[in-house]
XYZ file of C-alpha atoms in Angstrom:
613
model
C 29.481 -33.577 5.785
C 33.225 -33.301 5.560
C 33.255 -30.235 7.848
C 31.113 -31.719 10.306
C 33.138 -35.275 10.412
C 36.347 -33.370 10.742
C 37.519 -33.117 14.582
C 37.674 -30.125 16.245
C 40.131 -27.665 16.894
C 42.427 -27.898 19.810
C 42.480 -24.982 22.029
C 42.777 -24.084 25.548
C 39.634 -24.068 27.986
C 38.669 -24.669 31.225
C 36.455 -27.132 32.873
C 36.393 -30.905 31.449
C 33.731 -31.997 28.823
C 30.623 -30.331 28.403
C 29.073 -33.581 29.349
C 30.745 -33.784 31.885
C 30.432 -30.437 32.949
C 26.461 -30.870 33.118
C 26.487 -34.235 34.679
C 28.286 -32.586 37.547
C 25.415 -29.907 37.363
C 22.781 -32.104 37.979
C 24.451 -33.649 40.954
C 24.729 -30.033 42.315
C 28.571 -29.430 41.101
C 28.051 -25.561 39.430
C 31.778 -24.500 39.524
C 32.248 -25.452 36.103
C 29.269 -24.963 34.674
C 29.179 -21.103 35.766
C 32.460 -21.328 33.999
C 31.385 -22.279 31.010
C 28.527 -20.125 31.157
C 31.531 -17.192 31.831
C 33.359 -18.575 28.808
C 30.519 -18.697 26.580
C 29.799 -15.081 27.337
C 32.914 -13.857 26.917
C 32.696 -10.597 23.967
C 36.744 -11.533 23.195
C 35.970 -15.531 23.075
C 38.017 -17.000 19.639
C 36.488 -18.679 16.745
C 38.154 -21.976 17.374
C 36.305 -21.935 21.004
C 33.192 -21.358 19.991
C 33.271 -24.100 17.396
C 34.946 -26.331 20.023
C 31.875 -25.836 22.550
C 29.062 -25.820 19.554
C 30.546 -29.265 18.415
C 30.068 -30.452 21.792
C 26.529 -29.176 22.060
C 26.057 -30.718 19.139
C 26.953 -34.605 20.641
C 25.362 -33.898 23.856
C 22.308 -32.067 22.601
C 20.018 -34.706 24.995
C 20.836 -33.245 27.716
C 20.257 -29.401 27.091
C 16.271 -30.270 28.348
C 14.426 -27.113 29.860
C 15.648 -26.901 32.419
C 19.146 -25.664 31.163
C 17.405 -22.623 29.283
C 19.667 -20.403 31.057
C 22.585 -22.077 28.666
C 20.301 -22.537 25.718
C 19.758 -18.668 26.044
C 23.229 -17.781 26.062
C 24.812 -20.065 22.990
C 21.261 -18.497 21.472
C 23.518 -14.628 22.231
C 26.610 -16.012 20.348
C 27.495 -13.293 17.642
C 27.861 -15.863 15.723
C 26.902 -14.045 12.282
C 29.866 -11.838 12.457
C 32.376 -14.945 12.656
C 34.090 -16.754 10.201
C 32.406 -19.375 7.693
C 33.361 -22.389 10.132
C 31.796 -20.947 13.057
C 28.440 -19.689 10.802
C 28.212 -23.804 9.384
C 29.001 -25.044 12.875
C 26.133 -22.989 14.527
C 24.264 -23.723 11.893
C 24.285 -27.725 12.513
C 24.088 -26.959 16.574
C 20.575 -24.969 15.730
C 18.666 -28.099 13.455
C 20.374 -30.490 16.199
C 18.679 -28.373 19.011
C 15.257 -28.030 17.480
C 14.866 -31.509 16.271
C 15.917 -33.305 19.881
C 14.615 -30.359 22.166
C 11.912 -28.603 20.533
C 11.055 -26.882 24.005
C 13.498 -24.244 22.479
C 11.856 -23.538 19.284
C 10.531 -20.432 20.124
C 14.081 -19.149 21.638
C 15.875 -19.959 18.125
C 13.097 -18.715 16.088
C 12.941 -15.382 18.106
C 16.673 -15.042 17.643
C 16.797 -15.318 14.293
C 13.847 -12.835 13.973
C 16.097 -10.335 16.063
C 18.446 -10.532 12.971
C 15.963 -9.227 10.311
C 16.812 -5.325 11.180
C 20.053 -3.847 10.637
C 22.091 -3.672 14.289
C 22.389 -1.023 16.712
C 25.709 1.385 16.504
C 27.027 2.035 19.505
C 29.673 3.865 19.625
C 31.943 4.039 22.643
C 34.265 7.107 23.408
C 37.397 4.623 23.127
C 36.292 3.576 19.620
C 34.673 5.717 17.520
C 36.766 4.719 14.342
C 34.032 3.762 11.895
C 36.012 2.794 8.657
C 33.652 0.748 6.781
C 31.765 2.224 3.753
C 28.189 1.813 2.762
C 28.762 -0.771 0.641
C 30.332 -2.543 2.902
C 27.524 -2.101 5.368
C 25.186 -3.266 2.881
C 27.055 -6.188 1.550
C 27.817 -7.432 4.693
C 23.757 -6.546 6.110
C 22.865 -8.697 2.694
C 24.895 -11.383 3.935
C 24.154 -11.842 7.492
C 20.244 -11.458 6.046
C 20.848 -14.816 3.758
C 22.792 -16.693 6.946
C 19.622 -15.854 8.877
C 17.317 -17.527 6.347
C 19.509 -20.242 5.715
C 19.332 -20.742 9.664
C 15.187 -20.029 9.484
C 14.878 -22.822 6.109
C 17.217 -25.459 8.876
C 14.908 -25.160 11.482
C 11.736 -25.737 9.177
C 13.537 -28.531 7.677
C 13.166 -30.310 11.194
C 10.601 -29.337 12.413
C 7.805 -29.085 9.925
C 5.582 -27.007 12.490
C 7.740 -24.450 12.158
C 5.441 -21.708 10.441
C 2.171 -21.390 13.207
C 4.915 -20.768 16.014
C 7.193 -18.196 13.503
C 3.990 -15.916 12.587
C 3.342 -14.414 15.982
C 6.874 -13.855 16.256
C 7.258 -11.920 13.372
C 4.097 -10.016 14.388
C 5.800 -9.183 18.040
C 8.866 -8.226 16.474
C 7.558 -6.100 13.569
C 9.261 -2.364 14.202
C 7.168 0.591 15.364
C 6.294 3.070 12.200
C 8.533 5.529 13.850
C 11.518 3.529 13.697
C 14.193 4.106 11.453
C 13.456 4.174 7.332
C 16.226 1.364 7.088
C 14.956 -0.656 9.819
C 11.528 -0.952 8.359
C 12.825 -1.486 5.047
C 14.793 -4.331 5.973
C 12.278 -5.836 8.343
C 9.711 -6.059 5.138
C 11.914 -7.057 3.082
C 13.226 -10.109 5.337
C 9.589 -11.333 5.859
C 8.756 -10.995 1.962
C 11.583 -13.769 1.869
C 10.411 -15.630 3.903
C 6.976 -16.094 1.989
C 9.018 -18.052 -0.860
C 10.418 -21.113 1.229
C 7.619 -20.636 3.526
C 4.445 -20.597 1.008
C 1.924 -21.112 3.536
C 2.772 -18.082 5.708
C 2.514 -15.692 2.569
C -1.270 -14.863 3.058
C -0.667 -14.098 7.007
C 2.830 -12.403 6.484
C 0.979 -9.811 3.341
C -1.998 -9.553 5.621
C 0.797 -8.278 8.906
C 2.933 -5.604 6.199
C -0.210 -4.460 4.670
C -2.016 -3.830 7.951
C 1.388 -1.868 9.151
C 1.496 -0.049 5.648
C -2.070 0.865 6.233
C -0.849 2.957 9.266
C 0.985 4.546 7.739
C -0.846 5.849 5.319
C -3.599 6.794 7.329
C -1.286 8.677 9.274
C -0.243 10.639 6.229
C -3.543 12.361 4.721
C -3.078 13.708 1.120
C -2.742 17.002 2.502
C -0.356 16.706 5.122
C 2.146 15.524 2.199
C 1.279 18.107 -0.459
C 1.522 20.871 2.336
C 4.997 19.500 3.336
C 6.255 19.348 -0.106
C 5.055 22.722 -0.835
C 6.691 24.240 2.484
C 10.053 21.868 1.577
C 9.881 23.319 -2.272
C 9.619 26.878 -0.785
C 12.173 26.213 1.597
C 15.013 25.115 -1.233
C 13.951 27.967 -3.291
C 14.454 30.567 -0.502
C 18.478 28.545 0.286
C 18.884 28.609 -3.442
C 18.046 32.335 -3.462
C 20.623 33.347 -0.809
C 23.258 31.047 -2.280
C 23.159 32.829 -5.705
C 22.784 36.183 -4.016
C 25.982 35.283 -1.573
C 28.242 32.887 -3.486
C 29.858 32.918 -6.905
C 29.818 28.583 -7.430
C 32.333 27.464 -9.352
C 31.568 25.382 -12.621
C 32.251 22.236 -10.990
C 31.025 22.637 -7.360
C 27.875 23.593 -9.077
C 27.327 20.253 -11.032
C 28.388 18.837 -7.641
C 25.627 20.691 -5.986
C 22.916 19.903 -8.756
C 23.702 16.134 -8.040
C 23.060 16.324 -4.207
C 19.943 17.702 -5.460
C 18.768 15.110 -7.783
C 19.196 12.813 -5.575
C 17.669 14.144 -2.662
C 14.706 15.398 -4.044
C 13.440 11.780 -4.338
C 13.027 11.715 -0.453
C 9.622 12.954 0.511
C 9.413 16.035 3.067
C 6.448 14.420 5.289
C 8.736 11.801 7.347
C 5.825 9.011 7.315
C 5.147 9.438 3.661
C 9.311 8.524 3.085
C 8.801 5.278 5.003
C 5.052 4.377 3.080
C 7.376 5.083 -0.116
C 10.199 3.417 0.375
C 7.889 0.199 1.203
C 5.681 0.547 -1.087
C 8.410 0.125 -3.689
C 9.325 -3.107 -1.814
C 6.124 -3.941 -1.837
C 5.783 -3.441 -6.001
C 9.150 -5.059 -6.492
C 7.977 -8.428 -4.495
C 4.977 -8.508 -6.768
C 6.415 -7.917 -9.795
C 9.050 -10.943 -8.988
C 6.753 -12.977 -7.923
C 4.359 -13.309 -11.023
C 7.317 -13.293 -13.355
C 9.975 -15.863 -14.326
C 13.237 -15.020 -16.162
C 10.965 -11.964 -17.398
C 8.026 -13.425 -18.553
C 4.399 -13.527 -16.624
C 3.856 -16.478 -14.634
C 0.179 -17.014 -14.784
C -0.596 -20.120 -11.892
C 2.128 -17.845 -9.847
C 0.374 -14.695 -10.764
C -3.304 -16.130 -10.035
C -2.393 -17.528 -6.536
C -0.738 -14.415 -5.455
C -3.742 -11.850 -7.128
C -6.089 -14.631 -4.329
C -4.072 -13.714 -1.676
C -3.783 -9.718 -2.473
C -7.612 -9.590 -3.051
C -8.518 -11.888 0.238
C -6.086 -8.745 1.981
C -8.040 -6.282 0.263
C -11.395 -7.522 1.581
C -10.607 -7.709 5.195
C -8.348 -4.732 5.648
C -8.444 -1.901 2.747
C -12.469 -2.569 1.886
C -13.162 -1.364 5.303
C -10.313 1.145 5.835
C -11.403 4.908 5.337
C -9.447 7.445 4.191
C -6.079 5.491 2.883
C -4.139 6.878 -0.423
C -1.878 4.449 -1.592
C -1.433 1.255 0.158
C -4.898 -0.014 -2.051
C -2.828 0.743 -5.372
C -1.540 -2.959 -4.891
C -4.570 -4.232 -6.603
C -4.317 -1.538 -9.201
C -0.462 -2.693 -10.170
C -1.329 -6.684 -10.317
C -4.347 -6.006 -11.978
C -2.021 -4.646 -14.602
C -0.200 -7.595 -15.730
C -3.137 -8.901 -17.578
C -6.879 -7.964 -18.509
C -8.281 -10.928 -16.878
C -6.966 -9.540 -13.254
C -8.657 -6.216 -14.022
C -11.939 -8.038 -15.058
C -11.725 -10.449 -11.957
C -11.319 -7.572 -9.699
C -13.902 -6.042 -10.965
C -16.304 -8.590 -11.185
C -15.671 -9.061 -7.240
C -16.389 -5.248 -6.532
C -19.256 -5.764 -8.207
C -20.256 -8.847 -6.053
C -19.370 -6.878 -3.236
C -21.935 -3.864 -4.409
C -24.918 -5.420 -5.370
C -25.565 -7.569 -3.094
C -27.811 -6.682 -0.161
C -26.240 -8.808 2.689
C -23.140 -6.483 2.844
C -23.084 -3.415 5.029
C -24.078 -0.246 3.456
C -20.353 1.392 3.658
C -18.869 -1.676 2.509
C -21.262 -1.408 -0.736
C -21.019 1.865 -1.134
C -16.811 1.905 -0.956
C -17.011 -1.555 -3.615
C -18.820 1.420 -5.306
C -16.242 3.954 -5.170
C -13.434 1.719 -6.368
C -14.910 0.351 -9.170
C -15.578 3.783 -10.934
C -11.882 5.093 -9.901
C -10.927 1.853 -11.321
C -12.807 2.004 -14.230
C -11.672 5.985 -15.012
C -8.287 5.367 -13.857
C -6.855 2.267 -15.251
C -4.865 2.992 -18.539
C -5.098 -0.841 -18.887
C -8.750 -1.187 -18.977
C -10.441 -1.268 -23.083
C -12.904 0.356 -24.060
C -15.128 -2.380 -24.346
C -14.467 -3.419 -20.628
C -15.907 0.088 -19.794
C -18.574 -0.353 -21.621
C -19.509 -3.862 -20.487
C -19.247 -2.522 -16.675
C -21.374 0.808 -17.534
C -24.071 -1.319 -19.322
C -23.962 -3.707 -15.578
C -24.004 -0.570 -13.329
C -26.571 1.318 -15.205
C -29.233 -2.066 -15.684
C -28.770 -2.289 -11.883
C -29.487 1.477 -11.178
C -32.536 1.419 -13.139
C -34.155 -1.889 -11.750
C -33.068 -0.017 -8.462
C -35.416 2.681 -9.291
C -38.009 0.706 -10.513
C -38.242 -0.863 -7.009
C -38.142 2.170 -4.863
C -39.016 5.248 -6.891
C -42.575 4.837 -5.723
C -43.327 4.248 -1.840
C -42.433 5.057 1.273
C -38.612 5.349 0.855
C -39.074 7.489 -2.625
C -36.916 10.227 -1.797
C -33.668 11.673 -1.115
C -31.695 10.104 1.653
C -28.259 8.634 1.325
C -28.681 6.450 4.590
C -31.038 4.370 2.916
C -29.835 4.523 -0.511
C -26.290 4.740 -0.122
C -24.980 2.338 -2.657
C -27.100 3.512 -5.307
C -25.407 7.211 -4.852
C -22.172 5.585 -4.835
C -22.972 3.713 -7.734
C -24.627 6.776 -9.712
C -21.165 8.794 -8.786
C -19.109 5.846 -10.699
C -21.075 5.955 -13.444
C -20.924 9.441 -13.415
C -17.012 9.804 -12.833
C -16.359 6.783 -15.126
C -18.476 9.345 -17.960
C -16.321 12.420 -16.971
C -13.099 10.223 -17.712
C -14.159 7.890 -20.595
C -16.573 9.979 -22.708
C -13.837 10.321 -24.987
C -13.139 7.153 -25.728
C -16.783 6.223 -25.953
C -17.596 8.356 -28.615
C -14.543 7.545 -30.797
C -13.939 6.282 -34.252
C -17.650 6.409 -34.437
C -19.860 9.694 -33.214
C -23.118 8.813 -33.897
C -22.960 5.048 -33.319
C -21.070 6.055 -29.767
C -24.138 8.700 -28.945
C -26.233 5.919 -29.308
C -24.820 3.624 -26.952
C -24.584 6.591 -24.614
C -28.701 7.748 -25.132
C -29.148 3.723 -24.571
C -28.047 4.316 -21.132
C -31.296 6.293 -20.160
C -29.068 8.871 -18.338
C -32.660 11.083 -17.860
C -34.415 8.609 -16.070
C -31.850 8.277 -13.356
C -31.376 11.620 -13.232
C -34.815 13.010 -12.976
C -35.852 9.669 -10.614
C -37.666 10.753 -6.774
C -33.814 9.590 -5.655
C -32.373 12.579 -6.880
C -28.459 11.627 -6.943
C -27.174 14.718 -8.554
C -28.178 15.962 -5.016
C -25.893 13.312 -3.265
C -23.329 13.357 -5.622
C -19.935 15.255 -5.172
C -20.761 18.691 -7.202
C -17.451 18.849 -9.326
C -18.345 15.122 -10.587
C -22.265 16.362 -10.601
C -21.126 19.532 -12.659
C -18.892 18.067 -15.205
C -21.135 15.703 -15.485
C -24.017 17.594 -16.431
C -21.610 19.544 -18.702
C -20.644 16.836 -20.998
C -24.459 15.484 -21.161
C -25.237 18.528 -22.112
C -23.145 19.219 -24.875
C -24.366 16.095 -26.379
C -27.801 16.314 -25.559
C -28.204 13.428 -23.676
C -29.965 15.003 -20.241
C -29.950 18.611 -18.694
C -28.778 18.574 -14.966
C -29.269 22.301 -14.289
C -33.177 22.571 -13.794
C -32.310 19.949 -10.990
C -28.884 21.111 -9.981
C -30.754 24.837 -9.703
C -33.374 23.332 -7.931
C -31.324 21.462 -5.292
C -29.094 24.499 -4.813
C -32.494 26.495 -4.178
C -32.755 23.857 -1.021
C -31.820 22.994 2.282
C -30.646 19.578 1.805
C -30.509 16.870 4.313
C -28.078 13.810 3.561
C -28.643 11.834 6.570
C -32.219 11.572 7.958
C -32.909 11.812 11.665
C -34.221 9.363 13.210
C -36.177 11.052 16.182
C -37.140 13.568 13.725
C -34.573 16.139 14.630
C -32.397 17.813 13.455
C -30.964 17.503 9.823
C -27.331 16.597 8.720
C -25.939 18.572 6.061
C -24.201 18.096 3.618
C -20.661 18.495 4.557
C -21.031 14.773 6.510
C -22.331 13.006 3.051
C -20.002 10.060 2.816
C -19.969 9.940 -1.138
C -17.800 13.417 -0.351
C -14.680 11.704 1.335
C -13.599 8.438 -0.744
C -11.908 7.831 -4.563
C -9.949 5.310 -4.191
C -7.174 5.722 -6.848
C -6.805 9.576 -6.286
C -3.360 10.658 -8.166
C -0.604 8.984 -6.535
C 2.015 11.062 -4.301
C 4.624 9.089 -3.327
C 7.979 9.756 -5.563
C 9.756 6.611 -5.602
C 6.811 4.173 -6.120
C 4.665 6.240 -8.393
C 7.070 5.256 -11.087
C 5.728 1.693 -11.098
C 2.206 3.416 -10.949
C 2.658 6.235 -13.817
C 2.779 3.932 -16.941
C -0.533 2.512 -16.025
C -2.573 5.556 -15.045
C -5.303 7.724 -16.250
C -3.774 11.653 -15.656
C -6.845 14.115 -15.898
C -6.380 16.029 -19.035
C -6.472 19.766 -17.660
C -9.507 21.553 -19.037
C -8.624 24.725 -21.197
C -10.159 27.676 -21.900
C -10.984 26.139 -25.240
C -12.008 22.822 -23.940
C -14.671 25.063 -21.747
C -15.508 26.656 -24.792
C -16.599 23.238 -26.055
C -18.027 22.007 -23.439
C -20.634 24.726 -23.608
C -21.765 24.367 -27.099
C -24.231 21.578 -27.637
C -23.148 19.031 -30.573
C -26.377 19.914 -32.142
C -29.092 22.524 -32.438
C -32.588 22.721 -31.449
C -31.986 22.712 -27.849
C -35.152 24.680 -26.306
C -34.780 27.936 -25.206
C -34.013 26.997 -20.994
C -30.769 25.659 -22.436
C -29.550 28.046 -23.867
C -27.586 29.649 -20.534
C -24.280 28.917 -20.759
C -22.883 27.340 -17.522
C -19.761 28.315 -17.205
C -20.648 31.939 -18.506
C -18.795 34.552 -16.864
C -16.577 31.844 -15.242
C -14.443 31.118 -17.892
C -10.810 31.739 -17.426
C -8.905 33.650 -20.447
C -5.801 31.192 -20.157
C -5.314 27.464 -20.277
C -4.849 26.073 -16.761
C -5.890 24.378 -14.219
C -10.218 25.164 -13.089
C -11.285 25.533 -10.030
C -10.572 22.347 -7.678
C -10.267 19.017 -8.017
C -12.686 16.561 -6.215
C -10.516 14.367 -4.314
C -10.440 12.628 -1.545
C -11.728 15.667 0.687
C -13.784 17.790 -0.992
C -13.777 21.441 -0.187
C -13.337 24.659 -1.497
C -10.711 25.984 0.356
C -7.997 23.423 -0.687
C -4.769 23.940 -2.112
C -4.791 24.171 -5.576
C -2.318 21.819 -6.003
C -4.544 18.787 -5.096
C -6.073 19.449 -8.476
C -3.119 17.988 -10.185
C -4.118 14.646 -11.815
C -8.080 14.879 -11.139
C -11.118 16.351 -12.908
C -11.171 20.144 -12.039
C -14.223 21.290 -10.103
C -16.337 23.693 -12.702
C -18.508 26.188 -10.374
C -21.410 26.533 -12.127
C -23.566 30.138 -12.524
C -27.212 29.427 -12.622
C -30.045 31.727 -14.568
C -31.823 33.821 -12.310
C-alpha cells in the first residue's frame, strides 16, 4: 500500500498524459498514441518508464475497453519479469486493476502468464554471444520468475473468481509437444501441479491433462524399445571404455573425474521418450507424496481426496489405455501410504470386473490389474490376499456353475473373457504368493489352498489353462503339483495336442489363433524401467525371486507320496539347467519366445514344459 500511494518517478517521455493521450485517440488524434505505442515497445525502455506508464494505466484503466486491445496486447509483451522488484509489484497491481474493470482481457493476461510456465528461448545473436551466467543462476532465477508468475495467476483469481473454467483450456493449448525439450516439459508440469494448490478445483482437470500427455508418452515407448536402447547404449560405453584403456594411460585423478561423469550420466535413459516419461514421472511421485503429507506425516482427508481424483483419472484414461508401462504405477505408489488405499482400489477393480454392464476389455483389464496388484504389491498382507483369492475364486466357480452346461460351454475367450482374465490373476497371484500362503503353518495353509477347489476350475468345459498365458499356465501347474492340489498336464498335453481357436468366427470362418488372445498382451505392474522414478517404486515392489536349479528341483518333487503313476513324469525333465539363473522367459507384457532375455528380469520365468509321449 505504501508502494502503490507513493508518486511516481519523474522521467522524460513524450506525449502528454495517457489520458490524455487516448482521449485524443478517440477523437481521431493517433500521433501520440502511436508514440506511446513506440515507447512502450521499446527493448531499451528504463524501469522508471515503465512504472511511470503502468501507474497511469493503472488510474485510467476505464478506458482501456476492447477496442484498445492493440495497447492491452503490448503492456501484456512488457518483459516485465526480468525487471526490478518495483516494476514486478507495479505490473502486478496494473494486471488485478485490468481484469477486475475490463474483464474482456482475461483471456490475454491469463495466456501471458501461461507463456511464462516454460523456461525462455536463447537466442543468441553473433554480436552477443557472452553467456556468463551459471546453472544455478539459471535455475534460481527460472524458480523466481516461476513464483512472480503465480503470484500474478493467484491476483487475477483474486478478482475475478471465474478465473479457473477460462485458465483450463489455456493450459491445455499451451501444454508443450512430447518432443520438446526435457526441461521444457519438466517445467511446464511442474508449473501446472502448482497451480492445483491455490486453485483446488482445477486439480482433477489439470491431473486428468498431464496424465493424458504422460500416457503418450509411454505408449510411445514400448518395454522393448527401452530395454533394446539400453542394451545398445550399455554396449556402446563398454566398446569407448575398451578403446580408452587400450589407448590411454588415465591418470589417478582424471580417472575418478571420469567415473563421476559416469555416475551421473548413467541415470539418463538411452530411449529419448523414456528420459522425458522419467523425469515426469518423478514430478509426478514428488507432487503426490507432498500432497498427502504435512511436515512429514500422512495427511489422511488430504490423502483421501487426492486417491478420488487419481482413481476417477484411472477410470477414464489408463482403464481403457492398452499397452502403457508406467504412467498406471500412480495408483500403485498412493495405494502405498496406507492399507486402506490398497483395499479401496481393489475393491473398485473388483466392481469394475464383476459386473456385467461393463465392456468385456474393460472387465477383463480390471482383471489384469488386480492380480499384478495383488502379486506385486510388497504392501499388501497376507490376509488381504487371501480375502481377494477367496472373492475371485467364489465368483469363478458360481461362473461355472452358470455356463459350464449349455450352449456357450466351451472354450472361447470372446465370450468368456473376464473369467480367463480372472482365472490368470488367480493363477499369477498363486505363482507369486504361494509362499506366503503356506507359511508359519503347512498343513493349515494346504488347506486353505485345497478349499479353493483349484480342480474344478481347471478341469471345467471353459478350459482356461487353454486361454491362459503358458509361462503363468506352466508355473502354475508346477506349484499345484508339487503340493498335490490339481494336475494341469493331462489338460495342458491335451490342449497342446490341438488346434486352438481363441476368438470364434462369427460367419463360421476361419479361426483366430492364438497369438491374437488378449490375456497374452496386458500385466499391468510389469517391472518398472525407468531409472530415476523406480526409486520411489523399488521399496514397495514384489521382484520375482529367480528360479534355481534347486528351486526346479523342488518344484518337481511332490510334498507327498502316493501320487498315481501318470504323475510321475517330471516336467521340467531334461530341461533343467545345471546353474542358477535366470529360465527361459518371462511373461510380460508381450509374450513371445523370441524376446530378449533381459525382459525376464523382475517377472516369473517362463518354464517350457516336456510332455510324456
Amino acid at each position: 500500500d505504501e508502494f502503490i500511494s507513493s508518486p511516481p518517478r519523474k522521467t522524460v517521455r513524450f506525449g502528454g498524459t495517457l489520458t490524455d493521450i487516448l482521449l485524443k485517440y478517440e477523437k481521431g488524434e493517433t500521433t501520440d498514441f502511436e508514440l506511446l505505442k513506440h515507447q512502450l515497445s521499446d527493448p531499451d525502455i528504463k524501469d522508471a518508464q515503465i512504472i511511470n506508464w503502468l501507474h497511469e494505466c493503472r488510474a485510467s484503466v476505464v478506458y482501456l475497453t476492447k477496442e484498445l486491445d492493440q495497447l492491452v496486447s503490448i503492456l501484456l509483451r512488457l518483459p516485465w519479469l526480468k525487471r526490478s522488484r518495483e516494476v514486478v509489484e507495479e505490473y502486478l497491481g496494473f494486471l488485478g486493476n485490468l481484469v477486475s474493470a475490463q474483464t474482456v482481457h482475461l483471456r490475454p493476461c491469463l495466456r501471458m502468464i501461461v507463456s511464462q510456465f516454460v523456461p525462455p528461448r536463447i537466442t543468441i545473436r553473433e554480436d552477443d554471444v557472452d553467456i556468463s551466467d551459471s546453472d544455478d543462476d539459471d535455475d534460481e532465477n527460472l524458480s523466481e520468475n516461476f513464483n512472480t508468475c503465480h503470484r500474478a495467476l493467484q491476483t487475477v483469481a483474486t478478482y475475478v473468481p471465474s478465473t479457473p473454467q477460462f485458465l483450463m483450456p489455456i493450459l491445455v493449448e499451451n501444454f508443450p509437444f512430447i518432443n520438446k525439450s526435457e526441461r521444457t516439459l519438466e517445467c511446464y508440469v511442474h508449473n501446472l501441479l502448482r497451480v492445483t494448490v491455490y486453485l483446488p478445483t482445477l486439480r482433477l482437470q489439470i491431473l486428468e491433462l498431464i496424465i493424458e500427455k504422460l500416457l503418450k508418452l509411454d505408449v510411445s515407448a514400448p518395454q522393448q524399445d527401452i530395454e533394446d536402447a539400453e542394451e545398445a547404449a550399455n554396449n556402446c560405453d563398454s566398446e569407448e571404455k575398451s578403446a580408452e584403456e587400450g589407448l590411454f594411460d588415465m591418470e589417478e585423478d582424471e580417472e575418478r573425474k571420469g567415473n563421476k561423469v559416469v555416475s551421473s550420466s548413467s541415470e539418463r535413459m538411452a530411449h529419448p521418450l523414456a528420459e522425458r516419461l522419467d523425469i515426469l514421472m518423478t514430478i509426478l511421485f514428488s507432487y503426490i507424496k507432498d500432497v498427502c503429507h504435512v511436515d512429514g506425516k500422512l495427511d489422511i482427508n488430504r490423502t483421501k481426496d487426492l486417491y478420488r481424483d487419481l482413481v476417477s483419472v484411472f477410470d477414464k484414461l489408463i482403464l481403457p489405455t492398452h499397452a502403457s508401462c508406467h504412467v498406471q504405477y500412480f495408483m500403485f505408489y498412493i495405494c502405498s501410504f496406507k492399507l486402506g488405499l490398497a483395499e479401496a482400489f481393489l475393491d473398485h477393480l473388483w466392481k469394475k470386473l464383476h459386473d456385467p454392464n461393463n465392456p468385456s476389455v474393460i472387465r477383463q483389464t480390471a482383471g489384469s490389474y488386480i492380480g499384478s496388484f495383488l502379486a506385486r504389491a510388497k504392501f499388501i498382507p497376507v490376509v488381504t490376499v487371501k480375502a481377494c483369492l477367496d472373492l475371485l475364486v467364489n465368483w469363478m466357480h458360481k461362473y461355472i456353475d452358470n455356463q459350464d452346461t449349455g450352449a456357450n460351454a466351451y472354450c472361447d475367450v470372446s465370450l468368456h473373457g473376464p473369467f480367463y482374465s480372472t482365472c490368470q490373476a488367480v493363477f499369477y497371484t498363486l505363482i507369486f504368493r504361494h509362499k506366503q500362503l503356506l507359511d508359519g503353518n503347512l498343513r493349515k495353509g494346504l488347506s486353505y489352498l485345497q478349499s479353493l477347489n483349484f480342480e474344478r476350475v481347471v478341469m471345467c468345459q471353459l478350459n482356461p489353462l487353454k486361454i491362459c498365458i503358458p509361462s503363468v499356465v506352466n508355473l502354475f501347474a508346477a506349484i499345484t503339483r508339487k503340493y498335490q492340489l490339481v494336475f494341469c498336464y493331462t489338460i495342458i498335453e491335451r490342449n497342446n495336442r490341438q488346434f486352438i481357436p481363441v476368438v470364434r468366427s462369427g460367419t463360421g470362418g476361419d479361426l483366430v489363433q492364438t497369438c491374437t488372445n488378449p490375456l497374452d498382451s496386458f500385466f499391468p505392474f510389469d517391472p518398472y524401467l525407468l531409472k530415476r522414478s523406480k526409486k520411489t517404486i523399488d521399496p514397495f515392489y514384489q521382484f520375482w525371486e529367480e528360479l534355481s536349479a534347486e528351486d526346479l528341483e523342488n518344484l518337481k518333487k511332490p510334498i507327498k507320496k502316493g501320487a498315481s503313476e501318470d504323475e510321475d513324469d517330471d516336467f521340467l525333465k531334461g530341461e533343467t539347467p545345471q546353474n542358477d539363473g535366470v529360465v527361459g522367459i518371462a511373461p510380460n507384457s508381450y509374450e513371445s519366445n523370441t524376446r530378449s532375455p533381459v525382459s525376464s528380469i523382475g517377472s516369473p520365468a517362463d518354464c517350457y514344459v516336456l510332455y510324456p509321449q
